[in-house]
Structures are given as C-alpha cells and as structure tokens.
Coordinates of C-alpha atoms in Angstrom, one line a residue:
X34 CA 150.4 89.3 97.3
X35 CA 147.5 91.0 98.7
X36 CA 145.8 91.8 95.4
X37 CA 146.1 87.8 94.8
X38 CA 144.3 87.4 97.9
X39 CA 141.5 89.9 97.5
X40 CA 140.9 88.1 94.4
X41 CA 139.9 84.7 96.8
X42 CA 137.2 87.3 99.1
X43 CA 134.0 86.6 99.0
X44 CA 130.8 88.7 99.5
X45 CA 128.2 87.6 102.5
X46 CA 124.8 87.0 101.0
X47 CA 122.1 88.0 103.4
X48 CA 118.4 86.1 103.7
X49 CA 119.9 83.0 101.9
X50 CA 117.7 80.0 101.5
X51 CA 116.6 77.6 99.1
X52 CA 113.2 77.6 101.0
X53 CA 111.1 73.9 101.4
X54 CA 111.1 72.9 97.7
X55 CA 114.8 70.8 97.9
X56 CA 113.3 69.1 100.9
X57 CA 110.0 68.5 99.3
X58 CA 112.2 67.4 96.0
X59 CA 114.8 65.6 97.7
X60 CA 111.7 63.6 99.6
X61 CA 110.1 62.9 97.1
X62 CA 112.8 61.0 95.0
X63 CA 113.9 59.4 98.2
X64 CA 110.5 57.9 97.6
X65 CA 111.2 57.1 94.0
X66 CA 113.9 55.6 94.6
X67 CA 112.3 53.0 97.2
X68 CA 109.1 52.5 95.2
X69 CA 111.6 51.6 92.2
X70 CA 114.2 49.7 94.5
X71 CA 113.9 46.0 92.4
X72 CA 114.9 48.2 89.3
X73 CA 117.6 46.0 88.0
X74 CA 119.8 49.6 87.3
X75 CA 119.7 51.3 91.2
X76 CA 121.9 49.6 93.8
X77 CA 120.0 48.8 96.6
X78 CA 120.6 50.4 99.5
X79 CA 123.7 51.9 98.3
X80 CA 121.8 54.7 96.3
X81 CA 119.1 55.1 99.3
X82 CA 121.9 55.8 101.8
X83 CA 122.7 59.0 99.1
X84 CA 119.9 60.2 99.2
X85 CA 119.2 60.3 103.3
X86 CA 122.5 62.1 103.1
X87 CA 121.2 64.7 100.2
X88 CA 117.8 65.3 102.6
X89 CA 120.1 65.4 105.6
X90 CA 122.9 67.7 104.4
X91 CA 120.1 70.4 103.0
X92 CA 117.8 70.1 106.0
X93 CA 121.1 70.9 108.4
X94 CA 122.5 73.4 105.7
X95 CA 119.3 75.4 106.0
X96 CA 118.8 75.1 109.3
X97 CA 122.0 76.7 110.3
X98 CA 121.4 79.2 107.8
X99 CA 118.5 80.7 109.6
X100 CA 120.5 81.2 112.6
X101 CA 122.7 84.2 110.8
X102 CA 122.3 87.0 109.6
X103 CA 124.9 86.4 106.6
X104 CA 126.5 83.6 104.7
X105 CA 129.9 83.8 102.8
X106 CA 129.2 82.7 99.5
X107 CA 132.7 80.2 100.5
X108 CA 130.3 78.3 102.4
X109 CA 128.0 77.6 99.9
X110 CA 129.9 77.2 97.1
X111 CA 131.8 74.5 99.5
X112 CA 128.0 73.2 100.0
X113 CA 126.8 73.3 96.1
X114 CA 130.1 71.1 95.8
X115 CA 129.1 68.5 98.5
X116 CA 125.6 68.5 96.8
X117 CA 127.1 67.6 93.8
X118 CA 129.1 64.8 95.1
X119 CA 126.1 63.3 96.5
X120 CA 124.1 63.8 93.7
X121 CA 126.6 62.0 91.5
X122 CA 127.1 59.0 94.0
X123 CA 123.5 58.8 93.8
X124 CA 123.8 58.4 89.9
X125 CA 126.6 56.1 89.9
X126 CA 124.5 53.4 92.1
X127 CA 121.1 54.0 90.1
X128 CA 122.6 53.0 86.6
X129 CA 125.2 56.1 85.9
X130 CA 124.6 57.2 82.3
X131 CA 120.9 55.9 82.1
X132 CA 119.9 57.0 85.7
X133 CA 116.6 59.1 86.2
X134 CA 117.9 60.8 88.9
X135 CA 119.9 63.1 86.5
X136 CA 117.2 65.9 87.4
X137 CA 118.7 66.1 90.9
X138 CA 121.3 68.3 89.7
X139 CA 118.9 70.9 88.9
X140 CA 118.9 71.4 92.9
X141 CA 122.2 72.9 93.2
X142 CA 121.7 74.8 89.8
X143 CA 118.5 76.3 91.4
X144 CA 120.7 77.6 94.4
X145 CA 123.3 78.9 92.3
X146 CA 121.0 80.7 89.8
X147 CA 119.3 82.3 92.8
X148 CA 122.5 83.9 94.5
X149 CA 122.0 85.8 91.0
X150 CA 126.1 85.4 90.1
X151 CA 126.9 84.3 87.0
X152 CA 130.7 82.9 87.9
X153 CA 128.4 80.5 90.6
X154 CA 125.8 79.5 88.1
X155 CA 128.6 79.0 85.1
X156 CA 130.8 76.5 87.5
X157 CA 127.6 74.9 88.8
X158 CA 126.6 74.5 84.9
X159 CA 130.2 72.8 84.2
X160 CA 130.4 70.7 86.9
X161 CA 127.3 69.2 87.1
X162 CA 127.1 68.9 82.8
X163 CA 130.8 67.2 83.4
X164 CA 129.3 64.7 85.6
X165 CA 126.4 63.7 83.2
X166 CA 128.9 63.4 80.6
X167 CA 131.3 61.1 82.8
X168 CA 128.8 59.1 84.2
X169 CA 127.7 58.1 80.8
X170 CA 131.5 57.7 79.8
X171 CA 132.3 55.7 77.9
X172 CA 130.4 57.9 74.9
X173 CA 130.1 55.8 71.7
X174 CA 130.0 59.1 69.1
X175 CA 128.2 56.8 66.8
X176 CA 125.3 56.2 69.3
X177 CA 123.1 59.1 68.8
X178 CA 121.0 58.6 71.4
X179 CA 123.5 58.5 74.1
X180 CA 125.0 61.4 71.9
X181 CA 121.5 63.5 72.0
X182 CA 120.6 61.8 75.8
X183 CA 123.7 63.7 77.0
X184 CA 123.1 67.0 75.2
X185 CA 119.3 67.3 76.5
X186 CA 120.4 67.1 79.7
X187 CA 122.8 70.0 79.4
X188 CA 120.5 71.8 77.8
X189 CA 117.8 71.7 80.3
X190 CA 120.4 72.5 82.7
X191 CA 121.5 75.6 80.8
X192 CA 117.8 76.5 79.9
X193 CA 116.9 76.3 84.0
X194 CA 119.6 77.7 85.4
X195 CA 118.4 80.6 82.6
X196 CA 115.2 81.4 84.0
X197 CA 115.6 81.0 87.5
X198 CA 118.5 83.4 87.1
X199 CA 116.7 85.9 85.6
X200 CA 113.8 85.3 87.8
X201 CA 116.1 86.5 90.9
X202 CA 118.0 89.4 88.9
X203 CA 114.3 90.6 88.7
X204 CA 113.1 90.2 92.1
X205 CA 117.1 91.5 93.0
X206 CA 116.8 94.8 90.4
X207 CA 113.0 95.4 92.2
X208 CA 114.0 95.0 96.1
X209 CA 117.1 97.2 95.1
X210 CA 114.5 99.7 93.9
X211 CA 112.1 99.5 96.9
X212 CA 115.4 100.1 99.2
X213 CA 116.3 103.0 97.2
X214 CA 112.7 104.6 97.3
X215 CA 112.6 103.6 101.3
X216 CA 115.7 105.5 101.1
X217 CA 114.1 108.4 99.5
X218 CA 111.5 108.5 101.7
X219 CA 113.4 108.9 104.4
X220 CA 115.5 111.6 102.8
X221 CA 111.8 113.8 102.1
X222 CA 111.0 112.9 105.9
X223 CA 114.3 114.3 106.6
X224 CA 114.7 117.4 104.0
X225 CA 110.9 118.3 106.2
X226 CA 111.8 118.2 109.8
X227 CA 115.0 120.6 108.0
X228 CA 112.2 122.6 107.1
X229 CA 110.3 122.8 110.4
X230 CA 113.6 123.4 112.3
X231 CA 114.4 126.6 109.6
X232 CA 110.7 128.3 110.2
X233 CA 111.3 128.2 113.5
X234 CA 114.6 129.8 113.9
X235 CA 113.7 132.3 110.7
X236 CA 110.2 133.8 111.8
X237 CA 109.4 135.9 115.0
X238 CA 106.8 134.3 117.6
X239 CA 103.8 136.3 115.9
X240 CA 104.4 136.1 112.7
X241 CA 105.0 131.8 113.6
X242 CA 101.9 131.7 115.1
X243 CA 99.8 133.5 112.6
X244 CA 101.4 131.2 109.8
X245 CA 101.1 128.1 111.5
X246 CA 97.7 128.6 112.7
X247 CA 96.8 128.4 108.9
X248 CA 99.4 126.0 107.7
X249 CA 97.5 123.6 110.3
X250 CA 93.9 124.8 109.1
X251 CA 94.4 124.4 105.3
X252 CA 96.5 121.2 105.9
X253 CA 93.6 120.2 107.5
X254 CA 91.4 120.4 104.4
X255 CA 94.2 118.1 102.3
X256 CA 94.3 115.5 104.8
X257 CA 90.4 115.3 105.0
X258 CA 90.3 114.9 101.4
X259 CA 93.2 112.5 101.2
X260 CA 91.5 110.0 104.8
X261 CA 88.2 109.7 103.2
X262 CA 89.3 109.7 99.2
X263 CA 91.8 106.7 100.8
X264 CA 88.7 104.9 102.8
X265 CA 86.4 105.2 99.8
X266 CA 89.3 103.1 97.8
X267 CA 89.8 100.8 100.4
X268 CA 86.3 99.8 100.7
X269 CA 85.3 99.6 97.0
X270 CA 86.8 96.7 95.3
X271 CA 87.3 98.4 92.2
X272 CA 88.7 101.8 93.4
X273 CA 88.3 104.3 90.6
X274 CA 91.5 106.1 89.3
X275 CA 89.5 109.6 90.2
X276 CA 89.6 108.6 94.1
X277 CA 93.5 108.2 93.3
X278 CA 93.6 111.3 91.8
X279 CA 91.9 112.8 94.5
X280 CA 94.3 111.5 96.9
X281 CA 97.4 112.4 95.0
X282 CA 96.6 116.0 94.1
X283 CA 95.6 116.4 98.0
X284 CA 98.7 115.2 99.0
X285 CA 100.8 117.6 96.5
X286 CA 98.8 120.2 97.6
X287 CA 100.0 119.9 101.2
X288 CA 103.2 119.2 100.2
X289 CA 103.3 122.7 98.9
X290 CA 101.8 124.4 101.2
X291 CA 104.7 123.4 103.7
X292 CA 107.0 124.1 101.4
X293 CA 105.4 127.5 100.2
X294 CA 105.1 128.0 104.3
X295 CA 109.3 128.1 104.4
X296 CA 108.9 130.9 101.4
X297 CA 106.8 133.1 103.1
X298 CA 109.0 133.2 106.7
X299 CA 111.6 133.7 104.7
X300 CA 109.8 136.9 102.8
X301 CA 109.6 134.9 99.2
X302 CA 105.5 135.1 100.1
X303 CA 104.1 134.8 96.8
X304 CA 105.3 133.8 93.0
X305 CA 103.3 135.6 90.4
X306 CA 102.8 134.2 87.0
X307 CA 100.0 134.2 84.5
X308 CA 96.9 131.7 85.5
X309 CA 93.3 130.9 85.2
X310 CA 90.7 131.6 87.7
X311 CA 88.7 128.7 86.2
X312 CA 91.6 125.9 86.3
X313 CA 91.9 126.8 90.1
X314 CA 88.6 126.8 90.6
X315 CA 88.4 123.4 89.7
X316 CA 91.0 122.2 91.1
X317 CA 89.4 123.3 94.2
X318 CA 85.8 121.7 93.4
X319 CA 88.0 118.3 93.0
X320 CA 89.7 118.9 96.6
X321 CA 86.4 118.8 98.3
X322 CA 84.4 116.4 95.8
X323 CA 84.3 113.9 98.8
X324 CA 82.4 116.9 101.0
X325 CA 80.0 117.9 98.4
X326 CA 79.3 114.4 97.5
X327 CA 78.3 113.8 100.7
X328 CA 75.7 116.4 101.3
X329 CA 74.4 116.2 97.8
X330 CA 75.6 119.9 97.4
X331 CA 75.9 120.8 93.7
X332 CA 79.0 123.2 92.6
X333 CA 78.1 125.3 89.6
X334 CA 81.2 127.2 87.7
X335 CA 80.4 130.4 85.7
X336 CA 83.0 131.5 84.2
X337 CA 83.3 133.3 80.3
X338 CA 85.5 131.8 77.5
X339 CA 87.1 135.2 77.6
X340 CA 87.9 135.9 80.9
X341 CA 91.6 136.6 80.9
X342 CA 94.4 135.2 82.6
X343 CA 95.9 137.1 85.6
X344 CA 98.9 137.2 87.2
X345 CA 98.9 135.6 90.2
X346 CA 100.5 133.1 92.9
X347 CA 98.4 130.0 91.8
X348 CA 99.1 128.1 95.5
X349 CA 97.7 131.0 97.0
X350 CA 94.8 131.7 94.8
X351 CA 94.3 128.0 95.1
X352 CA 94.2 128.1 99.0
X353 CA 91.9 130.3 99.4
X354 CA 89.2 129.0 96.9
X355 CA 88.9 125.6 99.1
X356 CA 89.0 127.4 102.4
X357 CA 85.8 129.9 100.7
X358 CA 84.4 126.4 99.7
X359 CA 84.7 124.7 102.4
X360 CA 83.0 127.9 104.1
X361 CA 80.3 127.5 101.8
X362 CA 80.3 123.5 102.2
X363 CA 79.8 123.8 106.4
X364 CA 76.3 125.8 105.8
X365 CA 74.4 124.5 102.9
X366 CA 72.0 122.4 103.7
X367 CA 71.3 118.9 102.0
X368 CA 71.4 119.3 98.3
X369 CA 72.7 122.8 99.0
X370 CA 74.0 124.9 95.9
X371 CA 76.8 126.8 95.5
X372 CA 77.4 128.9 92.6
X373 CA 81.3 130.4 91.3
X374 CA 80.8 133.1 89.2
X375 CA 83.1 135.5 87.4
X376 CA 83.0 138.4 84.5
X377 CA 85.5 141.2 83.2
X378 CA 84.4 144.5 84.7
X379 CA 86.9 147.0 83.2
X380 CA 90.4 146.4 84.3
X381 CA 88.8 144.2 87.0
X382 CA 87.6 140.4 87.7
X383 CA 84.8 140.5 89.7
X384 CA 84.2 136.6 91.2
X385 CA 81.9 136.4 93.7
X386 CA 80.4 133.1 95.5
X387 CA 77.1 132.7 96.7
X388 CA 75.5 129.9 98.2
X389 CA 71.8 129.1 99.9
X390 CA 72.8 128.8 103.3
X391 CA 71.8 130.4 106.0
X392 CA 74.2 133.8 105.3
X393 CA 76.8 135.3 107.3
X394 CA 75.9 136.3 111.0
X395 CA 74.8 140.4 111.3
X396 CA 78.1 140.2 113.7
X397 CA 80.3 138.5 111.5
X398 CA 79.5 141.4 108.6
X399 CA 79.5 144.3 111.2
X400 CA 83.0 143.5 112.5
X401 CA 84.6 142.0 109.2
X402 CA 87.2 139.5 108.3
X403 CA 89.2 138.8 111.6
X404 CA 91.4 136.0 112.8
X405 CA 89.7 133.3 114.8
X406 CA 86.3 135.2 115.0
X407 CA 84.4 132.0 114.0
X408 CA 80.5 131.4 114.0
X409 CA 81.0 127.1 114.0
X410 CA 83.3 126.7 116.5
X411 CA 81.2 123.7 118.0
X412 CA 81.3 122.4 114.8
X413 CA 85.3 122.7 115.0
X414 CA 86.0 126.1 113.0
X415 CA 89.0 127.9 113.6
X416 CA 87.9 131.6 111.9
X417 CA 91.0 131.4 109.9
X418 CA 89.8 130.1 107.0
X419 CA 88.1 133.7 105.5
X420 CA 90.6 135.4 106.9
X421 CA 93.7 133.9 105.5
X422 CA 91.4 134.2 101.6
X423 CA 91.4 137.8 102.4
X424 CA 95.0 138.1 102.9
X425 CA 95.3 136.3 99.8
X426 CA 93.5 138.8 97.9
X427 CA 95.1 141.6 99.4
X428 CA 98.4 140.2 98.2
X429 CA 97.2 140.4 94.7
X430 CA 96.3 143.6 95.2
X431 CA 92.3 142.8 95.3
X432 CA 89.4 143.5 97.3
X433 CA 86.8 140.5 99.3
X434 CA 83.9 141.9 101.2
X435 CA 80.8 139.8 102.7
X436 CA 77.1 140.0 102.1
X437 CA 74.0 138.3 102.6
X438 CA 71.5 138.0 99.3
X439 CA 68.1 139.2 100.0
X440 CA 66.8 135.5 99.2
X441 CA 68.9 134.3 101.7
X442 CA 72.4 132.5 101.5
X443 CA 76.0 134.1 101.9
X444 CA 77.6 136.3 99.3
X445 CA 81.6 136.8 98.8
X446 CA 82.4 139.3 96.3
X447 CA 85.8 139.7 95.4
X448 CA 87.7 142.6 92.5
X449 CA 90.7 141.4 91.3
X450 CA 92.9 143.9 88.7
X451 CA 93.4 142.8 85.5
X452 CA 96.6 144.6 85.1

C-alpha cells in the first residue's frame, strides 16, 4: 500500500514560472479575439469571457508562485489541466475544429516542456492533440484537409514541445554544472583552510614564521601578476589569450606554493627530478611580463642548446628565479636591461644575472644574504626575497654570491652541480 502511494509523490520544482510571455500571449489573442468578434465562427461574448479567465487564472497562478519557495508539480499539473479546459472552451465558441485559437494550446505545452519531464510534456501532448481532434469531430477520413488540418496541428505541438524541452534540459544540464563547480569551489576553499589549520599545528613558531614570511612575499609576486594581467583584460575589449595565460599560470603558481608550503613543514621540502634552467627561466620572464612591460625593461635569455638538464625541485628553482627578477626589476631604470646567462663549467652550471642598475649596496655585499636586511624598504621590500633564492640553492646543493660589475649594475652568480 505504501509503495502504491509513493508512486502518486511528487517532486517540488523550485524558481517555477512561465515568465510574462503567456500574459503578453494571452493579451494579445484577447485582442484578436475582439478585433475579429463579427467573425460569423466566434461566439460573442461567450469566447471573450474564456479568455479573461485564461489571462486571469495565469496572472493569479504566477503570482502566488512567486510568493514560495517551491511548487509541487500536483499543482501544476492540476493548473496545466485547468488551462486546457479553458483553452478548449475557448475553441468550442470560436468555430471548434476551424478555430484559430488552436495555437493557445502551445501555452500549456511551453510550461510543461520547461519543467523538463517527459511524463508532463507526453500527457500535455495527448491531451491537448485529443482536444484538436474532438473539437473537429466529426472527422470525415475522406476530407483531406480536415485529415492533414488535424495532423499539422499535432505536429507543431510535438515539434514545440521538442525544442523548448530540450532548450531547458540544456539550461537544466548547465546550472546543474555551475552548482557542482560552486560546489567544488567551496570544497578547494575548504581542503585550504585544512591546510592552514595543519601548518600551524605541524611547524614550531620559528620555523612558521620564517616559512610564512616568504609564502606571503612570493605570494605577493603571483597576485601582482594575476591584479594587473586581470585589469589589463578588463580594460581592453579584446583581451588577448597571453593576459589569460598570464593570469592562470600566476594563479597555479600560488596555488603551489601553498601547497608545496604544507610539504616543507611537514619535512617533504623539495621533489627532485630532471629540468631545464631555460623552461624556468621563462616561465619566470612570463610571471613578471606585466613589470617589465611597464618600465620598458628588456629580459635577454642566454642559455646553450646543450646545457643539460639537472635535477632539481622545479617550484623551487622557479621561486627563486622571479624573486631574483623581481630584484632586478625594482632597480633598473627605464628601459633597463637585464641579462640570464648560463654555460657548463665542468660538472657545474654557472647562471649568473646581471642587470644595469645601480648595484648592490657596499653593506648589503659586506654582510651577505640575510633575512629582512633590505635596501627598499620605502619602496615596500621585505629582504626575503634573496634570501629565500639562496636557500633555494643551497638545497640543490649550489652556491649564490653577490657582486657589483665594474660598469655598474648588480651581479648574481650562482654554481649549480651537474651531478
């Protein structure tokens, strides 16, 4: 007994309406029907009184449907009926078979078609093609126009209730897909602040504020990039896929340094694997393209064909070519020049990076790569930046020292082993 009655429950359907067009439709044919009213086939004011009742019952129907939050689909199969009825009264007293208002049943097919259930839209389809057929009864086989009157109708039922079906499966199938992707963003916003709450209970209070101190600076960098890469999109109306690109290797770049943050706390610091200098290198030059666009700096990348791959932790290696570019970037002047070089010297890599600033303070050299010993800081510099590239070289195992050139500019030379 209660399986027979589940079989009678209903769904609710949320944000139903049929919108303005049934009013604007049922409006008008109201005025149809009074413009045509001395037409020998309508019943006047028989078939007017229908229709005030069709524009009445929707406009009530759709007000009370924007008062809640749901509707069972009871209801409005119980209203698609009463449609129907009117519809069909308004047939019968504007010539039946031969009436013009046939196209008024399309207004309950619409609603059907867009609750996007096909037993609603396949009884809709049979009642409303059983009306046409018994308001033209009786059919005369041998008349083939009544014959092929009867089946164009049904057909453009069929074919309508078609589209507009598929229509809302579409729009149905694509909000389903924004809810599961608003769904998956808050599962990433979630799975992050799991993350935050696990560095903080896994690392000590120096080593947390070491790390964090430059999470936050590199971080800074990506977001930078991925602001004014955004703003340039925004305000050019035909944003060019590079700026996108910008903006979306940015973001993954962040992305991993938080999650290569959690790695390090935990002691799984660095991932080793074969790489190229030269792919990170530009990957870095396309980090900052924004920054050296706008002082007209020029980036120049030297490396040999040969150069070999090394092993190394490319986020790392990554990391610390921006943060010595962005170094670079903060002192050049206007059309400044920077210049990436690197050549095999033995069973080293010797890179260095030279650019035509203004060189490294006689301080900054005498006392060497510390944290937070900054020369910009009114410029908003947190000295991390150099330092955290040297403790990325140190971790593969290499050397990075500073130096002036005796033409002026700042020098960093760095010896990485081949093997």
């Amino acid at each position: 007994m209660k399986g027979f009655l589940r079989s009678f429950q209903r769904e609710q359907v949320t944000h139903f309406s049929r919108n303005s067009y049934e009013t604007a439709f049922s409006v008008f044919m109201i005025a149809i029907a009074y413009f045509y009213r001395r037409n020998p086939l309508i019943v006047y004011p028989d078939a007017l009184y229908y229709f005030v009742l069709l524009l009445g019952s929707n406009f009530i129907f759709n007000r009370l449907l924007h008062r809640r939050a749901s509707v069972n689909l009871w209801i409005i199969d119980a209203v698609l009926l009463a449609n129907i009825w009117v519809i069909s009264g308004i047939l019968y007293y504007s010539g039946r078979g031969d009436s013009y208002f046939w196209i008024l049943y399309l207004l309950p097919i619409f609603a059907s078609a867009l609750l996007v259930s096909f037993t609603d839209v396949a009884g809709v389809l049979f009642l409303c093609s059983l009306a046409v057929f018994l308001l033209a009864w009786p059919v005369d086989p041998s008349d083939l126009v009544q014959v092929m009157g009867i089946f164009v109708k049904i057909c453009v039922f069929g074919l309508s209730a078609a589209v507009v079906y598929r229509t809302a499966a579409s729009k149905k199938a694509a909000e389903k897909n924004l809810l599961a992707k608003r769904h998956e963003v808050e599962q990433l916003a979630k799975e992050l602040s799991e993350k935050d709450t696990a560095i903080a209970q896994t690392a000590s209070a120096g080593e947390l504020g070491e790390l964090m101190g430059g999470i936050m600076h590199d971080l800074g960098n990506s977001v930078s990039v991925i602001l004014l890469s955004a703003q340039i999109a925004h305000d050019d109306e035909k944003a060019e896929k590079k700026d996108l690109a910008r903006i979306i290797k940015a973001a993954r770049y962040a992305k991993s340094i938080l999650s290569d943050a959690l790695d390090i706390v935990r002691g799984q610091e660095y991932k080793f694997q074969p790489g190229s200098l030269k792919s990170i290198a530009e990957s870095a030059v396309l980090l900052l393209d924004y920054t050296i666009k706008t002082k007209s700096a020029s980036v120049t990348l030297a490396f040999p064909d040969d150069l070999p791959d090394l092993n190394i932790s490319t986020v790392h290696m990554r990391r610390a070519f921006v943060n010595m570019l962005a170094n670079s970037l903060s002192f050049v002047p206007e059309r400044g020049k920077i210049t990436v070089s690197a050549a095999l010297a033995g069973n080293y890599i010797e890179l260095e990076i030279a650019d035509n600033g203004p060189g490294f303070p006689p301080a900054l050299l005498k006392e060497g790569i510390k944290a937070f010993n900054t020369t910009r800081k009114e410029s908003g510099g947190t000295g991390l930046g150099l330092y955290v590239c040297s403790r990325v070289m140190e971790q593969h195992r290499g050397e990075m020292a500073l130096a002036n050139s005796p033409g002026g500019g700042a020098i960093i030379r760095i010896k990485l082993p081949v093997v």
